[in-house]
PDB file of C-alpha atoms in Angstrom:
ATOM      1  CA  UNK A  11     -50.423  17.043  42.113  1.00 43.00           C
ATOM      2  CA  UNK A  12     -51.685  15.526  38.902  1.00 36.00           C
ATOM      3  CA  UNK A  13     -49.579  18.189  37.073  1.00 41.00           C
ATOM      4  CA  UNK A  14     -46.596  16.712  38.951  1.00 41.00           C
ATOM      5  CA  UNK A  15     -47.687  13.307  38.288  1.00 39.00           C
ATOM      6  CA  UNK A  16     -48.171  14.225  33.920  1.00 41.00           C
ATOM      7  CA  UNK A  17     -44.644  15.725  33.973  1.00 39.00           C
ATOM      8  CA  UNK A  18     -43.203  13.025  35.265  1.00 41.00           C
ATOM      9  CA  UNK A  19     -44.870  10.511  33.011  1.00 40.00           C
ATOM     10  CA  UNK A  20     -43.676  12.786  30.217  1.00 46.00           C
ATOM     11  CA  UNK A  21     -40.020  12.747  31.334  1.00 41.00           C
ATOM     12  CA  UNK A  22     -40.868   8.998  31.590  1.00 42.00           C
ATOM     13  CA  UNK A  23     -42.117   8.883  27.988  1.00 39.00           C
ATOM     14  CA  UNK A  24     -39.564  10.706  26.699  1.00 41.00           C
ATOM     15  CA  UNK A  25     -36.720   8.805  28.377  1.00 37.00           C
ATOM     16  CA  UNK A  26     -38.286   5.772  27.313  1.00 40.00           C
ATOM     17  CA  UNK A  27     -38.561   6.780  23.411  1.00 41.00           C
ATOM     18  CA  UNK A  28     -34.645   8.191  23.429  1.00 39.00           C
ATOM     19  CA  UNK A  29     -33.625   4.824  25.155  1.00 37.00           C
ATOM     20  CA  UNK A  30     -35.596   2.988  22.336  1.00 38.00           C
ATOM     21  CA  UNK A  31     -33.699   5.424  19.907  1.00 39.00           C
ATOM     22  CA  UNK A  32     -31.218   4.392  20.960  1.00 39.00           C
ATOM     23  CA  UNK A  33     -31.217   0.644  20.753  1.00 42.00           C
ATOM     24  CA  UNK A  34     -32.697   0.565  17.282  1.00 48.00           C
ATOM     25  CA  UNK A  35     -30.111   2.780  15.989  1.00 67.00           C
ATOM     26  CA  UNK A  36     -29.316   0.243  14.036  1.00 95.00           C
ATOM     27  CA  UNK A  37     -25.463   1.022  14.677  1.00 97.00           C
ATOM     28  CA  UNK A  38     -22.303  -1.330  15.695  1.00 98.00           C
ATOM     29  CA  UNK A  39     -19.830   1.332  16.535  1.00 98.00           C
ATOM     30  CA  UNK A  40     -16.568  -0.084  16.886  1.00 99.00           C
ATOM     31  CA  UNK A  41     -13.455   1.732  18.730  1.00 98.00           C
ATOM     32  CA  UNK A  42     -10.218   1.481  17.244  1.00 98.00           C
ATOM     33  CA  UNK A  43      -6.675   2.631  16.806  1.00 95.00           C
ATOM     34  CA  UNK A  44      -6.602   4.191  13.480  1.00 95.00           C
ATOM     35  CA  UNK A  45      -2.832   3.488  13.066  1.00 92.00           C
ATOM     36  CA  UNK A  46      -3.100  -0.439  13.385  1.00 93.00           C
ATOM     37  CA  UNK A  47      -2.094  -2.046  10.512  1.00 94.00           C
ATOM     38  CA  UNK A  48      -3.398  -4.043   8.931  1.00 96.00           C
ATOM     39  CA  UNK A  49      -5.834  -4.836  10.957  1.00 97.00           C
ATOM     40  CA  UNK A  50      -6.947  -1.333  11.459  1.00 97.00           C
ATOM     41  CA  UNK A  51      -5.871   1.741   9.499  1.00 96.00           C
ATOM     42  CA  UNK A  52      -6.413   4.995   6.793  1.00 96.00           C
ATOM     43  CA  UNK A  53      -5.254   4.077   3.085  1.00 96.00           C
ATOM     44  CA  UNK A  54      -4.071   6.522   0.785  1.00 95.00           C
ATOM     45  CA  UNK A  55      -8.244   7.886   0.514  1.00 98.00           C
ATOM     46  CA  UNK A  56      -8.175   8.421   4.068  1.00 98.00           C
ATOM     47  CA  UNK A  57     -10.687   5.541   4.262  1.00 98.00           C
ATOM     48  CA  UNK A  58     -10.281   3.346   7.516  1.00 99.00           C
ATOM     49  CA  UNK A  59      -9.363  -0.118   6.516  1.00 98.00           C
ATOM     50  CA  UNK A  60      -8.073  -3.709   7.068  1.00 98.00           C
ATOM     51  CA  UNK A  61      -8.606  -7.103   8.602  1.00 98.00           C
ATOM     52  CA  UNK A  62     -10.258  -6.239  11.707  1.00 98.00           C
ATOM     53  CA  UNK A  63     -12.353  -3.855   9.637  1.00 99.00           C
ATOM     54  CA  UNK A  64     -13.315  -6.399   7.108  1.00 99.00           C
ATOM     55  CA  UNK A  65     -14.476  -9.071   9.431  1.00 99.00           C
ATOM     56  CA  UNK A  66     -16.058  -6.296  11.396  1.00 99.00           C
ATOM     57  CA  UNK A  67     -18.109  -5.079   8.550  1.00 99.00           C
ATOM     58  CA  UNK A  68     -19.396  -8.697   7.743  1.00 99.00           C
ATOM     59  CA  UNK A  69     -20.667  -9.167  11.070  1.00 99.00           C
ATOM     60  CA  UNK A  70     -22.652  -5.873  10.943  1.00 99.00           C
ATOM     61  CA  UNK A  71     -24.259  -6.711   7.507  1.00 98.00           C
ATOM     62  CA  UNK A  72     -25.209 -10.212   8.797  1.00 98.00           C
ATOM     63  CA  UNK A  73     -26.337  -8.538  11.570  1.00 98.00           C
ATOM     64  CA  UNK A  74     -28.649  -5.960  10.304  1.00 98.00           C
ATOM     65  CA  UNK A  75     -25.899  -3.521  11.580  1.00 98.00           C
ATOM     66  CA  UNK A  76     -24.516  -0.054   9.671  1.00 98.00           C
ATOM     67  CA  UNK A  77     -20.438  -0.137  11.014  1.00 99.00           C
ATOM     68  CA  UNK A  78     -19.236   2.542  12.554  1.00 99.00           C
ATOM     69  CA  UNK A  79     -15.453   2.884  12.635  1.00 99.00           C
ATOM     70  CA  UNK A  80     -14.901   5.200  15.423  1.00 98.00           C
ATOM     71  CA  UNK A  81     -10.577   6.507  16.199  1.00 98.00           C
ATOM     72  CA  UNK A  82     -10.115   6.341  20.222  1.00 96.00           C
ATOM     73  CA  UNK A  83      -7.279   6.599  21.761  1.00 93.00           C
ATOM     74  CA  UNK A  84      -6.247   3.260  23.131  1.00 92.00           C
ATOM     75  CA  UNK A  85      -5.138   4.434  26.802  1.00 90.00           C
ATOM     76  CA  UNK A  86      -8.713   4.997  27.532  1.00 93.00           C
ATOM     77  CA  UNK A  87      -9.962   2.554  25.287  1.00 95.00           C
ATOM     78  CA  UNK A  88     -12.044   0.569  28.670  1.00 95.00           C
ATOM     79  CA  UNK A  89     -13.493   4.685  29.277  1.00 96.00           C
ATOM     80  CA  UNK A  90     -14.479   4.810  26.100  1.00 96.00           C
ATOM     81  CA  UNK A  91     -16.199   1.228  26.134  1.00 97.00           C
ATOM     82  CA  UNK A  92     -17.400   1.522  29.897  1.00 93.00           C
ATOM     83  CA  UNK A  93     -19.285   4.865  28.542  1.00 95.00           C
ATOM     84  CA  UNK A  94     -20.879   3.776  25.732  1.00 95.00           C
ATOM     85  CA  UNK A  95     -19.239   5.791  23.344  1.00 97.00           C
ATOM     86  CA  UNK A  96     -18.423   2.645  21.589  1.00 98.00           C
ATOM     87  CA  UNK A  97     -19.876  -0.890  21.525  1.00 98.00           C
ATOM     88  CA  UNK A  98     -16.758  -2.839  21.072  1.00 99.00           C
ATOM     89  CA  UNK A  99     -13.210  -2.543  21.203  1.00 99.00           C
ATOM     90  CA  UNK A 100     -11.813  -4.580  17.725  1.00 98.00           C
ATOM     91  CA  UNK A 101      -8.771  -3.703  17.086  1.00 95.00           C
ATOM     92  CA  UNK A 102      -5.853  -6.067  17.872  1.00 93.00           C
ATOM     93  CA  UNK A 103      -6.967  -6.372  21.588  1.00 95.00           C
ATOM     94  CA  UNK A 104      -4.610  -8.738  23.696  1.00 93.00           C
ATOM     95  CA  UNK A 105      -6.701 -10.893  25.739  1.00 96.00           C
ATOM     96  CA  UNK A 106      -5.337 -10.733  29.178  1.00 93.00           C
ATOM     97  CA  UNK A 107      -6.478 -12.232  32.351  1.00 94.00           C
ATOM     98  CA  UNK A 108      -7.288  -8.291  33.568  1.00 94.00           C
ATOM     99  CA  UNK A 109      -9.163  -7.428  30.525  1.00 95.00           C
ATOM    100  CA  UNK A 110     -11.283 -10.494  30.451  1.00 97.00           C
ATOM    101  CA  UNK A 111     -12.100  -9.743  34.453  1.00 96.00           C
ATOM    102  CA  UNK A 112     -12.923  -6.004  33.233  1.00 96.00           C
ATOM    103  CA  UNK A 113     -15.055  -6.382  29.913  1.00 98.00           C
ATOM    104  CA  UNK A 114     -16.595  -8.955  28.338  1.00 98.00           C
ATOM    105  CA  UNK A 115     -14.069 -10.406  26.058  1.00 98.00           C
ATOM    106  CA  UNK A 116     -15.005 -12.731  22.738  1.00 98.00           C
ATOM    107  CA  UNK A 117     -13.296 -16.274  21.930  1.00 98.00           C
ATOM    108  CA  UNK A 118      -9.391 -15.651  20.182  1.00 98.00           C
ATOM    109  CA  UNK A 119      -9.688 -14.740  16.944  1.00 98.00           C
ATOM    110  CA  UNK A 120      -5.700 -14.533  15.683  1.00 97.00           C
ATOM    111  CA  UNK A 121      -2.770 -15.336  17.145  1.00 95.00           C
ATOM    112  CA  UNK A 122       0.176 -12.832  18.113  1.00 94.00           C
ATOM    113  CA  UNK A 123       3.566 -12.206  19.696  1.00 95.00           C
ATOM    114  CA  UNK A 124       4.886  -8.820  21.142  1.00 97.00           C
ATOM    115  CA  UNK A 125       8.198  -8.773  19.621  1.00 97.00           C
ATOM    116  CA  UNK A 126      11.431  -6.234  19.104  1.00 98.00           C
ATOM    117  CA  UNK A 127      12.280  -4.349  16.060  1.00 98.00           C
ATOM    118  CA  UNK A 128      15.438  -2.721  15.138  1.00 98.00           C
ATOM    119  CA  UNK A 129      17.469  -1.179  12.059  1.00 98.00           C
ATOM    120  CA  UNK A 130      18.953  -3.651  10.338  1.00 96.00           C
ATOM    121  CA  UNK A 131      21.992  -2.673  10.117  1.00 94.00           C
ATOM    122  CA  UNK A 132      23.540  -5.713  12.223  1.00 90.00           C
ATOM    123  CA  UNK A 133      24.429  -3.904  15.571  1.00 93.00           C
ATOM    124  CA  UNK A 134      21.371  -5.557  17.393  1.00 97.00           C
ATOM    125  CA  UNK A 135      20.969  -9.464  16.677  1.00 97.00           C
ATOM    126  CA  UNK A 136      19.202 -10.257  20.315  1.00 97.00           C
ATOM    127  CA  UNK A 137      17.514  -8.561  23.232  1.00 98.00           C
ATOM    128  CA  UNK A 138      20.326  -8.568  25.563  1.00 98.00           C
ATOM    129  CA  UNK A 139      22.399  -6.601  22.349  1.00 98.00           C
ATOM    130  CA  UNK A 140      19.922  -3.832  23.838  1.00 98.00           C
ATOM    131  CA  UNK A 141      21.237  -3.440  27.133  1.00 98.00           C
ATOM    132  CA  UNK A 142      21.749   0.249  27.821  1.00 98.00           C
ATOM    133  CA  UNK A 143      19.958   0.996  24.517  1.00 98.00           C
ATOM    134  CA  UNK A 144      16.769   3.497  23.950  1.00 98.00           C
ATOM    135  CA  UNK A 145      13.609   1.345  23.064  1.00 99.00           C
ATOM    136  CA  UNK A 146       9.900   2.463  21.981  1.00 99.00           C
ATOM    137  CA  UNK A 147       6.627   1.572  22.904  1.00 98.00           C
ATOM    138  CA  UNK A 148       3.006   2.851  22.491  1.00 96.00           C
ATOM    139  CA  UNK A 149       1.169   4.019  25.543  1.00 94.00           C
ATOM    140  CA  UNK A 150      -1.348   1.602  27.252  1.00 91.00           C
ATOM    141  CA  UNK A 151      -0.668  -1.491  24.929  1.00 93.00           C
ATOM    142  CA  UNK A 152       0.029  -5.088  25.132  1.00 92.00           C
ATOM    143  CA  UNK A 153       3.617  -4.293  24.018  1.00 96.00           C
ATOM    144  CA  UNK A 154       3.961  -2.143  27.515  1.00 96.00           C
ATOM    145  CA  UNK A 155       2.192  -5.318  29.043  1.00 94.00           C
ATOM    146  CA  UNK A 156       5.394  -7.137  27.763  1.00 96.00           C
ATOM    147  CA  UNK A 157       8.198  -4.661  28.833  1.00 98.00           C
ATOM    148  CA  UNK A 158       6.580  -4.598  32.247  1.00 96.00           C
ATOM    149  CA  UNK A 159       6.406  -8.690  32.406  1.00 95.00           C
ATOM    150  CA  UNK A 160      10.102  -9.078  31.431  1.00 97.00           C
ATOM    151  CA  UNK A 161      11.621  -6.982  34.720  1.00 97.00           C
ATOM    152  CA  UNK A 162      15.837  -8.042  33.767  1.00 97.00           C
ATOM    153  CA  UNK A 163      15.040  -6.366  30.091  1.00 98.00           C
ATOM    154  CA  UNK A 164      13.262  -3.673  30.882  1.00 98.00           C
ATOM    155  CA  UNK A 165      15.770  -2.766  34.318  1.00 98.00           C
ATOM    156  CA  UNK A 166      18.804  -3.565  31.471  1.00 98.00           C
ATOM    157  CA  UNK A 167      17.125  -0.753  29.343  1.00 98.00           C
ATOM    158  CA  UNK A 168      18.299   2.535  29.366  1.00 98.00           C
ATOM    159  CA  UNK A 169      15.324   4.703  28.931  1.00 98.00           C
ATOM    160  CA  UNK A 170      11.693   3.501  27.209  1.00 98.00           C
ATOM    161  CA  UNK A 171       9.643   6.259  25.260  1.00 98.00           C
ATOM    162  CA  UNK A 172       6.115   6.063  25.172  1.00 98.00           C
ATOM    163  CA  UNK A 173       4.823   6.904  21.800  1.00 97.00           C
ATOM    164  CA  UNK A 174       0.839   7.492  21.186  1.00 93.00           C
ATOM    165  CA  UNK A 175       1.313   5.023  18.109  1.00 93.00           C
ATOM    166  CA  UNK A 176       3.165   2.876  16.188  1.00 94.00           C
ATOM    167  CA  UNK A 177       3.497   5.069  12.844  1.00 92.00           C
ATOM    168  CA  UNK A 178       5.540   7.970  14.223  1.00 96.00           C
ATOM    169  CA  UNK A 179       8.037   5.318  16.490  1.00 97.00           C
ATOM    170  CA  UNK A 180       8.471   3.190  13.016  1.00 97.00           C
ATOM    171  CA  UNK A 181       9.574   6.256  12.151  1.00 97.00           C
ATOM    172  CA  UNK A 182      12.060   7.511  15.271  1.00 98.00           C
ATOM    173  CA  UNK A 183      13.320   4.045  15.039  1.00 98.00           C
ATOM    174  CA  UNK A 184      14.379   4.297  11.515  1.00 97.00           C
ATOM    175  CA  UNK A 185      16.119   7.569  11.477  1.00 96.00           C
ATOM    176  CA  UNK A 186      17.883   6.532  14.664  1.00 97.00           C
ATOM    177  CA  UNK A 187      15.730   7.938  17.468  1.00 98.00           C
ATOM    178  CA  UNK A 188      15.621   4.658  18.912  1.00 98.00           C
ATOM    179  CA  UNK A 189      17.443   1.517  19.206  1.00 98.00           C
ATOM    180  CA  UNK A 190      14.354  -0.801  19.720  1.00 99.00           C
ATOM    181  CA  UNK A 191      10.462  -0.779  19.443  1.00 99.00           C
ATOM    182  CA  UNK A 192       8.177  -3.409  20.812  1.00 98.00           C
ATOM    183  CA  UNK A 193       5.378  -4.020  19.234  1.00 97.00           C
ATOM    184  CA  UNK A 194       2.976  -6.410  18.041  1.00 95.00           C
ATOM    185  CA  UNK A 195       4.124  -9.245  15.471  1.00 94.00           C
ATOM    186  CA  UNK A 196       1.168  -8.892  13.286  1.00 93.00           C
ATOM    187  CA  UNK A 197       1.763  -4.823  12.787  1.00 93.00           C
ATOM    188  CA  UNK A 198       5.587  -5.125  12.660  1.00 94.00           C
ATOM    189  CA  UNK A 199       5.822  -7.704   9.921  1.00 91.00           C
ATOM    190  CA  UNK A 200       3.022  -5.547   7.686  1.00 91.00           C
ATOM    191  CA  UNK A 201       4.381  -2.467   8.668  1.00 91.00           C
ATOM    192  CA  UNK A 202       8.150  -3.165   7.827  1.00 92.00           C
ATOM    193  CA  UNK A 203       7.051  -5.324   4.308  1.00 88.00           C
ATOM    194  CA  UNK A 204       4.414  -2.517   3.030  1.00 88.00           C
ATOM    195  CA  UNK A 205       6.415   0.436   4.061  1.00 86.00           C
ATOM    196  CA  UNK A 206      10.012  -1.182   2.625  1.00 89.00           C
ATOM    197  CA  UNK A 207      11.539  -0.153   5.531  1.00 92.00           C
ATOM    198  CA  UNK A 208      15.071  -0.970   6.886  1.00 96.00           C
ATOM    199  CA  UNK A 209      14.159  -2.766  10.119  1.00 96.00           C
ATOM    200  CA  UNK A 210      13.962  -6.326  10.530  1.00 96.00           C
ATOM    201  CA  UNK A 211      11.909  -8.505  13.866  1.00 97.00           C
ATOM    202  CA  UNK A 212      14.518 -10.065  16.376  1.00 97.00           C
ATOM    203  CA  UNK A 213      13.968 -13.603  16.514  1.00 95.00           C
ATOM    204  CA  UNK A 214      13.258 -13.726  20.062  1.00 95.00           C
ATOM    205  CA  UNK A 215       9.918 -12.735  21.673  1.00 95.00           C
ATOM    206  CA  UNK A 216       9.120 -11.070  24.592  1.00 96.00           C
ATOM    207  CA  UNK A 217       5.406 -12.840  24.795  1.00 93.00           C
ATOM    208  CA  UNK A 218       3.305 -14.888  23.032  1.00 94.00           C
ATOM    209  CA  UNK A 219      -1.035 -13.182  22.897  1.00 95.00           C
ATOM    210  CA  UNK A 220      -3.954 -13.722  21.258  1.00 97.00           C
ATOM    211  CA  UNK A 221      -6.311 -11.167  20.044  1.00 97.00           C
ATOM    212  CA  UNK A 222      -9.952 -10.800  21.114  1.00 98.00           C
ATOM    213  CA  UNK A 223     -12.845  -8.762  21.293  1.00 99.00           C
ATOM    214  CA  UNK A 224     -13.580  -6.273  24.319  1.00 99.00           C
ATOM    215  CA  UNK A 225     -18.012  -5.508  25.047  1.00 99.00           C
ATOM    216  CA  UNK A 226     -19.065  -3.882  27.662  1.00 98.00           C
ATOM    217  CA  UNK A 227     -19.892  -6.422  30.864  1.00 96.00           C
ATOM    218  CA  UNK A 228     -23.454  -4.574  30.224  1.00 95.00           C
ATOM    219  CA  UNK A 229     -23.578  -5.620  26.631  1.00 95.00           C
ATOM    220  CA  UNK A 230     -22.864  -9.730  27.423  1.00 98.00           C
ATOM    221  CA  UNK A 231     -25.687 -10.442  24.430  1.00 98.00           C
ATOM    222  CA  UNK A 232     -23.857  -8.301  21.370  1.00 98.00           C
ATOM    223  CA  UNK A 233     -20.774 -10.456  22.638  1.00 98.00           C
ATOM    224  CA  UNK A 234     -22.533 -13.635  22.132  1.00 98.00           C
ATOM    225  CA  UNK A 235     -24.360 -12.566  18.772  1.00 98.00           C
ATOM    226  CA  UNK A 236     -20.741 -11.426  17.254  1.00 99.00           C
ATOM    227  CA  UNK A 237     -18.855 -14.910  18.581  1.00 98.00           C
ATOM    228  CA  UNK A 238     -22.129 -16.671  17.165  1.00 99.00           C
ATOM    229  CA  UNK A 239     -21.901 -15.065  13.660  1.00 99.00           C
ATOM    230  CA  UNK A 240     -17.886 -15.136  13.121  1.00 99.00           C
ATOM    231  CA  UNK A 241     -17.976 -19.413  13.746  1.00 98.00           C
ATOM    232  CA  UNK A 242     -20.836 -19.165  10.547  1.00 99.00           C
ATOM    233  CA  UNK A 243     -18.254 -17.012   8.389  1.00 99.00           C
ATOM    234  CA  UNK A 244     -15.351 -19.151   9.653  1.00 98.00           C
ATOM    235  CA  UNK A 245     -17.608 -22.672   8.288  1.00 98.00           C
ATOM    236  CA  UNK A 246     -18.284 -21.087   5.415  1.00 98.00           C
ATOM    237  CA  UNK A 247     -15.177 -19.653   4.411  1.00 98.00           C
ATOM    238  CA  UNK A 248     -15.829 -16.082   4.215  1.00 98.00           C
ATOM    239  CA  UNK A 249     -12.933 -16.099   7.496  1.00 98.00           C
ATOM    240  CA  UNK A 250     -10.451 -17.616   5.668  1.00 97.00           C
ATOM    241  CA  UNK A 251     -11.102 -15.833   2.413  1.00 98.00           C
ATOM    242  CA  UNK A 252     -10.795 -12.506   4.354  1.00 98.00           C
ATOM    243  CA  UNK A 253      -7.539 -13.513   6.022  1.00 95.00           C
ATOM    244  CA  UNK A 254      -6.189 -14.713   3.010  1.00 94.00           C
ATOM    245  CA  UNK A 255      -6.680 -10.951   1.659  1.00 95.00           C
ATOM    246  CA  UNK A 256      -4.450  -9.027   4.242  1.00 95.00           C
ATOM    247  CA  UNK A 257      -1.987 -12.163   5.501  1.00 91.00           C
ATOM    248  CA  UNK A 258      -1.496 -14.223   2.518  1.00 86.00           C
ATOM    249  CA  UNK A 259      -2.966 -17.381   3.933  1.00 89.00           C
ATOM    250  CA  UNK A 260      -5.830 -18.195   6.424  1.00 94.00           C
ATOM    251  CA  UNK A 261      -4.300 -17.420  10.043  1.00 92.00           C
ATOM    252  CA  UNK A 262      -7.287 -16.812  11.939  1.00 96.00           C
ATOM    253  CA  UNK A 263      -7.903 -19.037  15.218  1.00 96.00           C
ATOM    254  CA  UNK A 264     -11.700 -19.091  15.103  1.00 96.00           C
ATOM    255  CA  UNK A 265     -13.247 -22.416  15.952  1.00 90.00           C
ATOM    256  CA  UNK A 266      -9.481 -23.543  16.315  1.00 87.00           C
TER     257      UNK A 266
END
């Protein structure tokens, strides 16, 4: 019996010391799409970049945190969260009602619009020019959200491809795979000025977003510590001075 009894309180012990491990790790491992930009994305050195990544990294070193950039793929993104393969999802996250009742979700931290881009070659000027047209989208997004909240376009459409990521329907779309891509305004208008492509954003939207960040419901206090350490940077200026980097200007919504 007492043998039982030690073996137990060393599976006890040892439990106890990898759960310890674990949370003094020292780690903030955050899950992204690795084909975001530019909030999230490889340059030419293969390194994984951007806005997201920037603010991300501050928060980590204020923190006492080493970041962790860690590629998912965003249809499981919650799995991946829910798991604890990651501790965050930051990554140009639409905040929807269903997300916030299914993680815990931070305050907005930019603004966004899911919007349709085309070749700009003149033949589409609106969305009801893509009636009976061919139109992209990636897999478990907002954008897909947006398609599936506008029921007379996406019933006018005539078939919608699902794409893994942005990068390779950019591409379809350009050399004439497709007639359409939705996606969000923030990539598009990066994407299409960085790349020099020959697409252009139709004027109309198909929804206006903002973009937060996704914790697990289990992991409420890494939420709070995050929200509590972005309002510092946004008062003094280290937000703004990051946003102005990647955008041009300061378009971040924190404390807005």
């Amino acid at each position: 019996m007492k043998k039982i009894v030690a073996v137990i309180c060393g599976l006890m012990v040892c439990l106890s010391m990898a759960s310890a491990k674990k949370k003094s790790s020292g780690k903030f491992v955050l899950g992204l799409d690795d084909s975001f930009p530019p909030l999230g994305f490889r340059d030419k050195n293969n390194e994984i970049v951007g806005y997201d990544i920037d603010l991300a990294r501050e928060v980590a070193s204020r923190l006492g945190l080493e970041l962790v950039c860690q590629p998912i793929d965003w249809s499981t993104k919650e799995m991946e969260l829910n798991t604890g393969k990651i501790d965050c999802i930051w990554n140009g996250l639409t905040l929807t009602e269903e997300r916030k009742r299914a993680m815990a979700c931070s305050e907005p931290y930019l603004a966004n619009a899911q919007v349709v881009v085309v070749r700009n070659d003149g033949e589409i000027k609106s969305l009801a020019d893509l009636k009976g047209k061919k139109v992209g989208v990636q897999a478990g997004s907002s954008a897909q959200e947006a398609i599936d909240g506008a029921p007379d376009f996406k019933k006018s459409l005539k078939e919608i491809v699902e794409f893994k990521e942005n990068v390779t329907a950019l591409n379809d779309l350009e050399f004439g795979n497709l007639d359409g891509l939705v996606m969000d305004l923030v990539v598009a208008g990066y994407s299409i000025t960085q790349g020099k492509k020959p697409l252009v954003i139709l004027d109309e939207t198909l929804a206006p977003e903002e973009y937060g960040i996704a914790f697990s419901k289990k992991n409420k206090s890494l939420r709070d510590k995050v929200q509590k350490t972005l309002l510092e940077m946004q008062a003094d200026g280290t937000v703004a001075k990051i946003s102005t980097k990647w955008f041009g200007s300061d378009i971040s919504t924190i404390g807005k």
